[in-house]
XYZ file of C-alpha atoms in Angstrom:
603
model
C 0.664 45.036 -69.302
C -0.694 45.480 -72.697
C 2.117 44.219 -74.139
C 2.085 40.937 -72.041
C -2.112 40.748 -73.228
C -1.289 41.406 -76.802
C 1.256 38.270 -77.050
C -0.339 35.101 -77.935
C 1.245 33.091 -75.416
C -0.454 29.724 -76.012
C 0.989 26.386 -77.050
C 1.224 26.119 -81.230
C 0.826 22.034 -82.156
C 3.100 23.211 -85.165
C 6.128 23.541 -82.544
C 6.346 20.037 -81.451
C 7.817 18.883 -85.138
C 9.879 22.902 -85.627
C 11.376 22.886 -82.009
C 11.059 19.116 -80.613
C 8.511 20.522 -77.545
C 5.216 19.438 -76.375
C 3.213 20.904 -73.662
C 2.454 18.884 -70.357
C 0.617 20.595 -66.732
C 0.435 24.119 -68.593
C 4.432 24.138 -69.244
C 6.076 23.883 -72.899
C 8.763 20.928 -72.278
C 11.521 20.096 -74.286
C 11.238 16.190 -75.392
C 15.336 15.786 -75.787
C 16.394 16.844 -72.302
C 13.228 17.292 -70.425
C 14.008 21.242 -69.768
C 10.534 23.128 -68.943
C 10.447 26.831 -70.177
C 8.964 29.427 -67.740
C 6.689 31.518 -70.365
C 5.348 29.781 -73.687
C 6.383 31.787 -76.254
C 7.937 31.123 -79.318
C 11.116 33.070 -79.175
C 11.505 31.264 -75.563
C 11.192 27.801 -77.120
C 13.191 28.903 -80.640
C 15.982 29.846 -78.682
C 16.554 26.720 -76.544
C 15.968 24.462 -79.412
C 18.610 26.501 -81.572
C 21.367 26.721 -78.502
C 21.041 23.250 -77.387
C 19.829 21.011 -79.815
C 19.416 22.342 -83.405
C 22.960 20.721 -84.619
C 22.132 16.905 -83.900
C 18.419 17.654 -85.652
C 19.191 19.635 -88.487
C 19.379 17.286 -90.853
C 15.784 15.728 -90.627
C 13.144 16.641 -92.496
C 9.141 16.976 -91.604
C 8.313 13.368 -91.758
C 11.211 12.613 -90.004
C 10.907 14.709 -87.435
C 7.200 14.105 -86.848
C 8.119 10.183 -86.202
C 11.288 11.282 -83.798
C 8.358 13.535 -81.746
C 5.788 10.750 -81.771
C 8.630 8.046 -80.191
C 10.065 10.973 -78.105
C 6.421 11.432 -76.546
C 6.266 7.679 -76.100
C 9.420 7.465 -73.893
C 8.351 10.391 -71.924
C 4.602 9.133 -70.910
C 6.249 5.844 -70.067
C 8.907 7.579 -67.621
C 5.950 9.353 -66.141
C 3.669 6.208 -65.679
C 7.032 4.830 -64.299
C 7.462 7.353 -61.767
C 3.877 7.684 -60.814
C 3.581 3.634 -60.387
C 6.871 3.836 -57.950
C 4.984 6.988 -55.991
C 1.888 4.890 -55.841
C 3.513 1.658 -54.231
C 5.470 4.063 -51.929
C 2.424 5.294 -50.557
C 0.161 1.935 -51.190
C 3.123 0.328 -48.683
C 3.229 3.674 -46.293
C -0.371 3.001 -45.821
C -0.598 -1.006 -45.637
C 2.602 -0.734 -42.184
C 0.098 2.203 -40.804
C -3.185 -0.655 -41.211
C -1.420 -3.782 -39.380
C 0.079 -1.197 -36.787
C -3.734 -0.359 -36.147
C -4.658 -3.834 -36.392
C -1.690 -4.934 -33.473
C -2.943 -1.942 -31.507
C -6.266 -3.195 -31.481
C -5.873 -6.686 -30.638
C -3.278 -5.689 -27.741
C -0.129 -7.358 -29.029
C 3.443 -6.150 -28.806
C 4.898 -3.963 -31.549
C 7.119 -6.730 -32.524
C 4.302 -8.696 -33.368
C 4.800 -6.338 -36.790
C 7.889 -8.515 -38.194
C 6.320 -11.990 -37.451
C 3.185 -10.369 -39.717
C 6.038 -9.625 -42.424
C 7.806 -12.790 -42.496
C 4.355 -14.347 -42.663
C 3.100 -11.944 -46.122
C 6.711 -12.616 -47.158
C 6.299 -16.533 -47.372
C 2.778 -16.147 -48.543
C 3.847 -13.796 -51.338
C 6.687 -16.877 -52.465
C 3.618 -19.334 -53.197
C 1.175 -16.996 -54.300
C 2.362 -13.822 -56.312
C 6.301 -13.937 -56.520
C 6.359 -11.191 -59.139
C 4.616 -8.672 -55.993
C 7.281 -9.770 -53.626
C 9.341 -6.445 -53.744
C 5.987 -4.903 -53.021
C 5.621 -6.369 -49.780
C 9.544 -5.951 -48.918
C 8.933 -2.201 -49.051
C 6.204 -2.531 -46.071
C 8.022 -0.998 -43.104
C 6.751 -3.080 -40.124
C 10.129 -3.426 -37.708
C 9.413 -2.861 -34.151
C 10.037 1.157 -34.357
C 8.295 1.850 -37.188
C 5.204 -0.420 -35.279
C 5.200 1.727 -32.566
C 5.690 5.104 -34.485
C 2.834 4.063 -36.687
C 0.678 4.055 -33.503
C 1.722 7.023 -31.964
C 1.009 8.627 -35.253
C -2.684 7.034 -35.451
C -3.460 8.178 -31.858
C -2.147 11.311 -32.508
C -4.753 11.922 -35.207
C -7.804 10.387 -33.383
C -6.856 12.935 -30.612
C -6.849 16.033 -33.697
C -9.885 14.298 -35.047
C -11.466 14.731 -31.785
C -10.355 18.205 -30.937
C -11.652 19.075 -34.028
C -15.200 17.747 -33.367
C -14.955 19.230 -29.786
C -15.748 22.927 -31.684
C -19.171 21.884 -32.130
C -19.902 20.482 -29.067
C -23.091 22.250 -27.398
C -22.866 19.798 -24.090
C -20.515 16.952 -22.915
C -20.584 14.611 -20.121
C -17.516 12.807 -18.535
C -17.008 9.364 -16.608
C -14.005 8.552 -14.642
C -12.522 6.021 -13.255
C -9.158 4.991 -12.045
C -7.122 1.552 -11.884
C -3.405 0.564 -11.184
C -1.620 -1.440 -14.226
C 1.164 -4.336 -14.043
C 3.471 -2.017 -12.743
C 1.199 -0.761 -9.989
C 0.854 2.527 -11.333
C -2.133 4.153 -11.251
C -4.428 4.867 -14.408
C -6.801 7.655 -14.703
C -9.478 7.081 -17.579
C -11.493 9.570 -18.755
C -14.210 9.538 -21.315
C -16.072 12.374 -23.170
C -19.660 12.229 -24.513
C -19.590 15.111 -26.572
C -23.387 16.333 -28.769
C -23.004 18.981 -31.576
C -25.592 21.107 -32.434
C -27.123 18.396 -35.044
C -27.840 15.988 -31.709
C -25.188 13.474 -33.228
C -23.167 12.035 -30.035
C -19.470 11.314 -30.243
C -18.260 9.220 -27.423
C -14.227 8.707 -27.277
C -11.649 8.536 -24.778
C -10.512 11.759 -24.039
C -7.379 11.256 -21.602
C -5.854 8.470 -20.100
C -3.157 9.682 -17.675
C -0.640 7.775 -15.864
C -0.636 9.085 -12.042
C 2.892 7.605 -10.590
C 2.407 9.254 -6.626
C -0.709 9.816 -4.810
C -4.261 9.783 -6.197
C -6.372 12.213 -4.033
C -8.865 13.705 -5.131
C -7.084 17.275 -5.640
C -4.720 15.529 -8.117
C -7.239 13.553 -10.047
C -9.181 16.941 -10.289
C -5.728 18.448 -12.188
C -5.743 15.589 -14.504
C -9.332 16.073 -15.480
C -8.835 19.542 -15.811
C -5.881 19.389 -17.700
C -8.061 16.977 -20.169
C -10.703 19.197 -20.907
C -8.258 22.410 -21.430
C -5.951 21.112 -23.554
C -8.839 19.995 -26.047
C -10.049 23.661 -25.853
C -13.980 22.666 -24.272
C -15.291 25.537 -22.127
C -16.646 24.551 -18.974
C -20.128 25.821 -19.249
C -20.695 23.433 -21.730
C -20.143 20.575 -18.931
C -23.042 19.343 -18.035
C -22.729 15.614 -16.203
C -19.678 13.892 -14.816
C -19.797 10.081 -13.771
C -17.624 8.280 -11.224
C -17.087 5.125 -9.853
C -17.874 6.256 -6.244
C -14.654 6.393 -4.639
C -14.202 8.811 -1.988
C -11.403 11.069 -3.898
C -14.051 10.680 -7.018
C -17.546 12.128 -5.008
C -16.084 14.426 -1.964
C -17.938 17.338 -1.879
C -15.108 19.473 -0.802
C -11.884 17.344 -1.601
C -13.080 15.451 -4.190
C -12.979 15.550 -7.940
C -16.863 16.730 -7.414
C -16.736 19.281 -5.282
C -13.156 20.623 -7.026
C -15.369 20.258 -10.504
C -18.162 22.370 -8.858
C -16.067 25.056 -7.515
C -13.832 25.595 -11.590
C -17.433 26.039 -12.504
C -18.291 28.798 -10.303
C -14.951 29.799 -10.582
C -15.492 30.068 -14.350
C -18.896 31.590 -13.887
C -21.083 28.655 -15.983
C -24.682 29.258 -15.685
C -25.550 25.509 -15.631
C -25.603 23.334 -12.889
C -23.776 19.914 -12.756
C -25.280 16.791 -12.531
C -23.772 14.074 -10.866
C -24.247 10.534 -11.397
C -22.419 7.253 -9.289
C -22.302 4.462 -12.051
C -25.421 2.444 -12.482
C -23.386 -0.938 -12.954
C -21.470 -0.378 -9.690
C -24.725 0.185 -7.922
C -26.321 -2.394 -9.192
C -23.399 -4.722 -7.970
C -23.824 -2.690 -4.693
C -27.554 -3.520 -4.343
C -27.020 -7.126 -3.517
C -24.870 -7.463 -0.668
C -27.970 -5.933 1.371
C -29.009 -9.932 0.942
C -26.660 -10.253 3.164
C -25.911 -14.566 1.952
C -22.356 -14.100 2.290
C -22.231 -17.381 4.181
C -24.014 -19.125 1.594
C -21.356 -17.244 -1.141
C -18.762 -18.281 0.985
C -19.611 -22.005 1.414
C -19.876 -22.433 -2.424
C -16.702 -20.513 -2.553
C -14.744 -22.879 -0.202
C -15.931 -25.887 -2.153
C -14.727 -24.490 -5.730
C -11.564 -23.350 -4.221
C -10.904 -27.079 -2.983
C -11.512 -28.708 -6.361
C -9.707 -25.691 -8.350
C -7.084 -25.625 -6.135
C -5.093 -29.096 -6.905
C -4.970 -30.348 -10.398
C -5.668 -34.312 -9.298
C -9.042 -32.783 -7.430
C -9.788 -30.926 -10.779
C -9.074 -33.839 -12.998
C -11.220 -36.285 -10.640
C -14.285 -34.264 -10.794
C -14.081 -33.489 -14.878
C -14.044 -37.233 -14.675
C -16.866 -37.643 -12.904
C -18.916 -35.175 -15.185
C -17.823 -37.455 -18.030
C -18.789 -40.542 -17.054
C -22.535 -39.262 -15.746
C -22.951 -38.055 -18.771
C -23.435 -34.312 -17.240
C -24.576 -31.568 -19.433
C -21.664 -29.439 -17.501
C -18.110 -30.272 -17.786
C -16.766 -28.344 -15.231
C -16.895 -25.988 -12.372
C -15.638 -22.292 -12.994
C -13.944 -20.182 -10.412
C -15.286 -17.459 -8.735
C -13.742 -13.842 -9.319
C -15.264 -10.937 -7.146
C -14.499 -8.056 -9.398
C -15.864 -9.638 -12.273
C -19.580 -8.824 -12.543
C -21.011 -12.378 -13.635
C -19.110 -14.161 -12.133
C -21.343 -14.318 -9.021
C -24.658 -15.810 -10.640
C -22.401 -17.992 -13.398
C -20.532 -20.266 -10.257
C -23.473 -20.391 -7.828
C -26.173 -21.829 -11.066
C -23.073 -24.321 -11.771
C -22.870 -25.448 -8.341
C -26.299 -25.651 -7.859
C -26.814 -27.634 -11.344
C -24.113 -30.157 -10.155
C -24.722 -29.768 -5.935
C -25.353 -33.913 -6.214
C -22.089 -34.310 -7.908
C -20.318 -32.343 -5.745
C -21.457 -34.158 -2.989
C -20.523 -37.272 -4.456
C -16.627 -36.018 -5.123
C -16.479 -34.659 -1.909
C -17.181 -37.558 -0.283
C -15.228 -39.753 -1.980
C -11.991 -37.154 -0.615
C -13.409 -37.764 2.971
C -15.410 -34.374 3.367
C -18.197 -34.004 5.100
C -21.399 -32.595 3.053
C -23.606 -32.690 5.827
C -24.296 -28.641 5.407
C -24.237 -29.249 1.557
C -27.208 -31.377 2.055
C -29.138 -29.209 4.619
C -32.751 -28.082 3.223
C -32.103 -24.945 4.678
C -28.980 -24.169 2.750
C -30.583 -25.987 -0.293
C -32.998 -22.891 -0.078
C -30.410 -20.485 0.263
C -28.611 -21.425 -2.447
C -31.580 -22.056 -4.742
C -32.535 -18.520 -3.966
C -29.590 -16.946 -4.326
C -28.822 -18.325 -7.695
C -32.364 -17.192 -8.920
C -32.225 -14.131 -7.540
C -28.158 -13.390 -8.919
C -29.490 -14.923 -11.926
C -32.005 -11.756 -12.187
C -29.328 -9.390 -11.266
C -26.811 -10.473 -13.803
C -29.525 -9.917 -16.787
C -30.261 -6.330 -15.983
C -26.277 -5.985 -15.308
C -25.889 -6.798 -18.962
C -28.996 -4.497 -20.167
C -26.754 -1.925 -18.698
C -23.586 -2.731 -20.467
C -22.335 -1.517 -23.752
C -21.067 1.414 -25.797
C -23.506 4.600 -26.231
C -26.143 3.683 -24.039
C -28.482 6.420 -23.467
C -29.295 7.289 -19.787
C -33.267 7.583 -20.008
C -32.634 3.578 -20.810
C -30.964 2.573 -18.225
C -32.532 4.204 -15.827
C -36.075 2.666 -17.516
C -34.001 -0.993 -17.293
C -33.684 -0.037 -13.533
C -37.474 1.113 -13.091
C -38.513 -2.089 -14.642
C -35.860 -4.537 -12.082
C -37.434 -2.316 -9.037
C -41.246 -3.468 -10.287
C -40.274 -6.677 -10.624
C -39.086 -6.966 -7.270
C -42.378 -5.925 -6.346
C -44.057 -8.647 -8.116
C -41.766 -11.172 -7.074
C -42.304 -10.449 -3.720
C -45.540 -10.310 -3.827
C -45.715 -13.743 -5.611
C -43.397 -14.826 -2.887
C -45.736 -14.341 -0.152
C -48.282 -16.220 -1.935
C -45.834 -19.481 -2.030
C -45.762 -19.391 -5.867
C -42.121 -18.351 -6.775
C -42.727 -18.704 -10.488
C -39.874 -16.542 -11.796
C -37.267 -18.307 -9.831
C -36.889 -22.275 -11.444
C -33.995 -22.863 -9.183
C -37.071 -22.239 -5.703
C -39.264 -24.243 -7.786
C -37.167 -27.382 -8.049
C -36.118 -27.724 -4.540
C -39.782 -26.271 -3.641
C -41.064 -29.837 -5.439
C -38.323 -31.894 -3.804
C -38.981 -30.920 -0.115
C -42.326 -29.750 2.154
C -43.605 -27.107 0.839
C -44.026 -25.913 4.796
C -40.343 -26.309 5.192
C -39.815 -23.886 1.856
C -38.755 -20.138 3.513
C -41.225 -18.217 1.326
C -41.808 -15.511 3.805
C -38.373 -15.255 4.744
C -37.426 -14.706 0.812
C -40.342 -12.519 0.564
C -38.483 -10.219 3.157
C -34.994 -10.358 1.089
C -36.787 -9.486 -1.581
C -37.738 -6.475 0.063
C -34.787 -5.547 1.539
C -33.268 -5.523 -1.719
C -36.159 -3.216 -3.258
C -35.490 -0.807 -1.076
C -31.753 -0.275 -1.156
C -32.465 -0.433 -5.056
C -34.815 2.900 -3.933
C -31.935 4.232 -1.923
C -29.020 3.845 -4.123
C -31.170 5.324 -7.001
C -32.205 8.260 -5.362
C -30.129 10.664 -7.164
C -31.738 9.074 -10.554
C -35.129 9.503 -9.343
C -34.847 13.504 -8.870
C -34.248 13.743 -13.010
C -37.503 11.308 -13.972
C -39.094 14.823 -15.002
C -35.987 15.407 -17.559
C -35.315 11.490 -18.409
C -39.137 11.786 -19.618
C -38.527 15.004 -22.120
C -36.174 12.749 -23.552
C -37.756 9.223 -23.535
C -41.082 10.331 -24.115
C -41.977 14.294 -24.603
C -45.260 13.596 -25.906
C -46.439 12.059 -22.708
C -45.001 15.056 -19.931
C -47.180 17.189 -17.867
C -46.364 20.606 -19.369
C -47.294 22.187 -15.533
C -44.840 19.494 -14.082
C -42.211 20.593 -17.069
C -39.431 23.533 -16.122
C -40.947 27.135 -17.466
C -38.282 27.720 -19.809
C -39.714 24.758 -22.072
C -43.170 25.166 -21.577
C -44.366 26.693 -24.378
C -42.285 24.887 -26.869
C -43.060 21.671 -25.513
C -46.697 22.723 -25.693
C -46.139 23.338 -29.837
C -44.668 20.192 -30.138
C -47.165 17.566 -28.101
C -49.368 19.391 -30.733
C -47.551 18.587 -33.601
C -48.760 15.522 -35.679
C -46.305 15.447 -38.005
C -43.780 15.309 -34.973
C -45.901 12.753 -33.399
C -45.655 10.391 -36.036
C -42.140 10.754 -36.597
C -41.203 10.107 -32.891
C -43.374 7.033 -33.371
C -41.573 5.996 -36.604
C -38.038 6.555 -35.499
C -37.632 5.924 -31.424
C -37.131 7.838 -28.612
C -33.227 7.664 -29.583
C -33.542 9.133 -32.774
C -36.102 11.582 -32.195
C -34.092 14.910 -30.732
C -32.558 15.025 -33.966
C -36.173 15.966 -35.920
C -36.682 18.624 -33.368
C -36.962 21.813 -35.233
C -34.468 24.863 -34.773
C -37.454 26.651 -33.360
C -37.423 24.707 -30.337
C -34.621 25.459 -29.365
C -34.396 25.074 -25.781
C -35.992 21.715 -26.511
C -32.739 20.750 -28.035
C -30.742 21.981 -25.408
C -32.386 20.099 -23.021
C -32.213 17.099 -25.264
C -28.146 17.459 -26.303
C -27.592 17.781 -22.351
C -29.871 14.610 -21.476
C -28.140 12.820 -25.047
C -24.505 13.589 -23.286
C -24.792 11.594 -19.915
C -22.919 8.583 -18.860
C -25.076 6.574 -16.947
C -22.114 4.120 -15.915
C -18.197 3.554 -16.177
C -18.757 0.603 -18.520
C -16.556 2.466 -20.925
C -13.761 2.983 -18.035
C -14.012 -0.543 -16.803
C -13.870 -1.628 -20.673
C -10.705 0.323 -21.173
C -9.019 -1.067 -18.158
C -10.069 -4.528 -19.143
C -8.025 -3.836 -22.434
C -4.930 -2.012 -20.278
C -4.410 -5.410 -18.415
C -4.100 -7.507 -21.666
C -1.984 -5.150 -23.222
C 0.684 -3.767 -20.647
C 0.779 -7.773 -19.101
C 3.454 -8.816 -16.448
C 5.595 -9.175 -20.037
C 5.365 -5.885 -20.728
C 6.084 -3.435 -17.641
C 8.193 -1.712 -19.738
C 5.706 -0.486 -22.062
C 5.978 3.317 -21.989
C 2.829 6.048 -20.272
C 2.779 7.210 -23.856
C 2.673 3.942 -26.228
C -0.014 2.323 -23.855
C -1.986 5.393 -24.300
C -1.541 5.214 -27.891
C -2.535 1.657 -28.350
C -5.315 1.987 -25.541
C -6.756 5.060 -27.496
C -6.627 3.446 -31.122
C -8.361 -0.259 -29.627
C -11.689 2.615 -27.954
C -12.054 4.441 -30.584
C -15.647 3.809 -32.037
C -16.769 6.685 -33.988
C -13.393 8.202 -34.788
C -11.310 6.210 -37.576
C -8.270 7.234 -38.807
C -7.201 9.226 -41.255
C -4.299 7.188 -42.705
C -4.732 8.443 -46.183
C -3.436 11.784 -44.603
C -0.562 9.790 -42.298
C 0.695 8.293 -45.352
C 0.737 11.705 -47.527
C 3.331 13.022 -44.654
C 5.324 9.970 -44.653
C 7.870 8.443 -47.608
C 8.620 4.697 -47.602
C 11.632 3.313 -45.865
C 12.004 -0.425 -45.967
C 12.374 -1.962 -42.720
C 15.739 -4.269 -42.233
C 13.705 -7.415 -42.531
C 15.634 -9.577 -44.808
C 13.705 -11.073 -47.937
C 14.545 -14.481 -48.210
C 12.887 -16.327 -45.535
């Protein structure tokens, strides 16, 4: 060892013109064959110079040999640039096959889609940089390599998530199920996860294919098989979200009441809350109208025009000519949420049209014409009109429960008013009542009988929302802590909540940054104020995400495409949700070499 400490084993400038080396990474290397020598000493580098090359060199002298090491050190930094350009477009065309295999993913196209994108950058590439066109050969994007790419991506959302899943502190799930093309049945399953910093991930966590029966015991193994492969402990579950289907909310038999009992099972302290999606409810809310016969009327008389393409043509015709604002009438779907409100307003913006095509194809429009039905349908379109906006207040992506439920408070006061107002004969807030209130008797105009709907529909709003009512007290802590009744407020938080409704500099943050962003200035020494504010942050108020996801299953596996594996649709269906995942494909591309797909060059 003190041998090895007394050598002077560094690199001596004065061997490059003696011995033809120079020293690149920490490694003397010979400049005539390239040869690296393990341990830079001079005997080491003497030696291999004398054995191997010291004939052919012998004869030149210092100046000659300094200008032989200087052009010898030239040619070897150009083969490295060489080599490190070639690794660079290897890697520059790994990563461009893994961005348009995201980008088909995304917009639900098949994985063949990937040589009709080459061809394309191929012909570009011919008019606008020729001299790049090898470049673009060397992007891999045949119909295997499309579909690899995307089981790669989804595979590392998936890891990304996992990984995020360590730091979860509370997560919520919503689940929903729908059959495909093929009529097999789809399970979705989304996570709202919050770490301890009160920053909320929201990402699909499984979507299983379920090819027999869908009870509730089987949905419950799915679920379960979810949250235990991506390593979450169930005391950390603290809300679960369904679409209301029996084999979603049994008690016993149910994915509920199976959920319940793995928690006791698994001994969690916490109790789960349960939650039937506010959109579905919503929807729910207005068949206790009960104007199916108006719905169905207007129904019957799209379906007649839709139906044949001459009756179609006639009426766009029609528009045309009378100048109407509306070119046509749309068709109504029943599982489509606005659909409702968007046909009855166009039917009741072009009833005189209508009337006029109808009778010119020998149908009577005596009922068409009826006050009575005049007033239904005026109604109804007002009042769908009213549903449909709060319907879209309580769609989208990471929408925080204490907001819809406040968007839900806010319809049920309304009703209130409007009923009120009703009663009074001044229907204000529904312009569809007021024209056909100005165009017949006002005695003949069914205010009372509206006023009563009105009701009606107030009260199954109370009824359906019942289960949202019995967590105002915690919605509150979240939407507005400053303004809770510390008595009213569970004892566990009392005394911390106390501290902060006392805190200025807390105040006047929550009033700077929003009831959304305000958990996240809660101090560490609060701390079951920010467990009560990660669990509230982790709820799914609805399915929207589920429904979205299905939405995107039917364009991608289409009549077209039955054949599309369980696995590749869950690939592509987990790249086109992903919101705040992204991913890596600097990392994909670092495991991958290039391989140039069998796409000829010359088109």
């Amino acid at each position: 060892m003190a041998k090895r400490k007394a050598e002077n084993r560094s690199f001596l400038d004065k061997w490059e013109a003696e011995y033809l080396f120079t020293y690149v990474k920490d490694k003397p290397v010979c400049l005539v064959c390239g040869v690296n020598v393990a341990v830079s000493k001079e005997y080491n580098i003497r030696r291999h110079y004398e054995t191997k090359h010291h004939d052919k060199y012998k004869d030149l002298d210092m100046t000659q040999r300094s200008q032989k090491v200087e052009e010898m050190k030239r040619s070897l930094v150009s083969q490295q640039n060489m080599f490190k350009k070639a690794t660079s477009q290897s890697e520059a065309a790994v990563k461009a096959s893994y961005i348009v295999a995201a980008e088909i993913a995304k917009s639900a196209r098949p994985f063949n889609e990937g040589e009709f994108v080459k061809k394309c950058m191929m012909k570009v590439c011919d008019l606008v940089c020729p001299e790049k066109k090898q470049a673009f050969s060397n992007v891999s994007l045949s119909r295997n390599t499309v579909a690899d790419r995307t089981c790669d991506l989804a595979t590392n959302l998936y890891d990304q998530l996992m990984e995020k899943g360590k730091d979860f502190v509370a997560f919520s799930l919503a689940v929903d199920e729908s059959c495909d093309a093929s009529d097999t049945a789809q399970l979705s399953v989304f996570i709202r996860g919050v770490d301890s910093n009160l920053c909320v991930t929201e990402e699909l966590l499984g979507f299983k294919s379920m090819h027999g029966t869908t009870t509730g015991k089987e949905i419950f193994e799915e679920v379960s098989k979810c949250v235990t492969e991506i390593k979450l402990p169930w005391d950390k579950l603290v809300g679960l979200t369904t679409d209301g289907a029996p084999a979603m909310c049994g008690k016993k038999s149910g994915l509920v009441g199976m959920v319940r009992e793995k928690m006791r099972e698994e001994n969690c302290a916490g109790e789960l809350t349960v939650y039937h999606c506010i959109i579905h409810q919503e929807s729910l809310c207005a068949k206790a109208l009960k104007m199916e016969h108006v719905m169905t009327t207007v129904t019957q008389v799209v379906n007649f025009i839709r139906a044949k393409g001459l009756n179609h043509r006639q009426l766009k015709k029609i528009l045309e000519e009378c100048g109407s604002e509306y070119a046509d009438v749309p068709y109504h779907t029943e599982v489509r949420w606005l659909s409702r409100g968007k046909v009855l307003n166009r039917c009741f913006e072009l009833r005189e049209e209508i009337c006029q095509f109808l009778e010119t194809k020998g149908k009577d429009t005596a009922e068409l014409r009826e006050q009575k039905f005049l007033c239904e349908l005026a109604f109804l379109c007002d009042i769908s009109s009213h549903l449909d906006a709060l319907n879209l207040q309580l769609q989208g992506r990471g929408r925080i429960i204490t907001d819809m439920y406040a968007a839900v408070r806010a319809f049920k006061t309304k009703l209130c008013l409007w009923e009120n107002q009703m009663l009074q004969g001044n229907p204000c807030h529904f312009p569809c009542c007021q024209t056909i209130k100005a165009q017949i008797s006002t005695a003949v105009f069914p205010c009372a009988q509206f006023a009563e709907k009105l009701s009606v529909l107030a009260a199954e709003f109370s009824r359906r929302f019942a289960d949202f009512d019995v967590q105002k007290c915690r919605f509150e802590l979240l939407s507005n802590p400053f303004a809770v009744d510390v008595e009213n407020a569970p004892t566990n938080i009392q005394m911390e909540l106390i501290e902060l409704q006392c805190n200025d500099t807390l105040k006047s943050k929550y009033d700077a940054v929003g009831a959304a962003q305000f958990p996240r200035f809660i101090p560490d020494t609060m701390p079951q104020l920010r467990t009560q504010a990660a669990q509230m942050l982790s709820m799914f108020g609805s399915t929207y995400l589920c429904e979205q996801l299905f939405s995107s299953m039917k364009m991608t596996k289409t009549t077209h495409r039955r054949r599309l594996t369980d696995e590749h649709l869950r690939s592509i269906l987990r790249i086109s949700s992903a919101q705040s995942l992204s991913p890596d494909i600097d990392e994909l591309a670092s495991k991958k070499r290039c391989q140039v797909s069998g796409l000829g060059t010359s088109d």
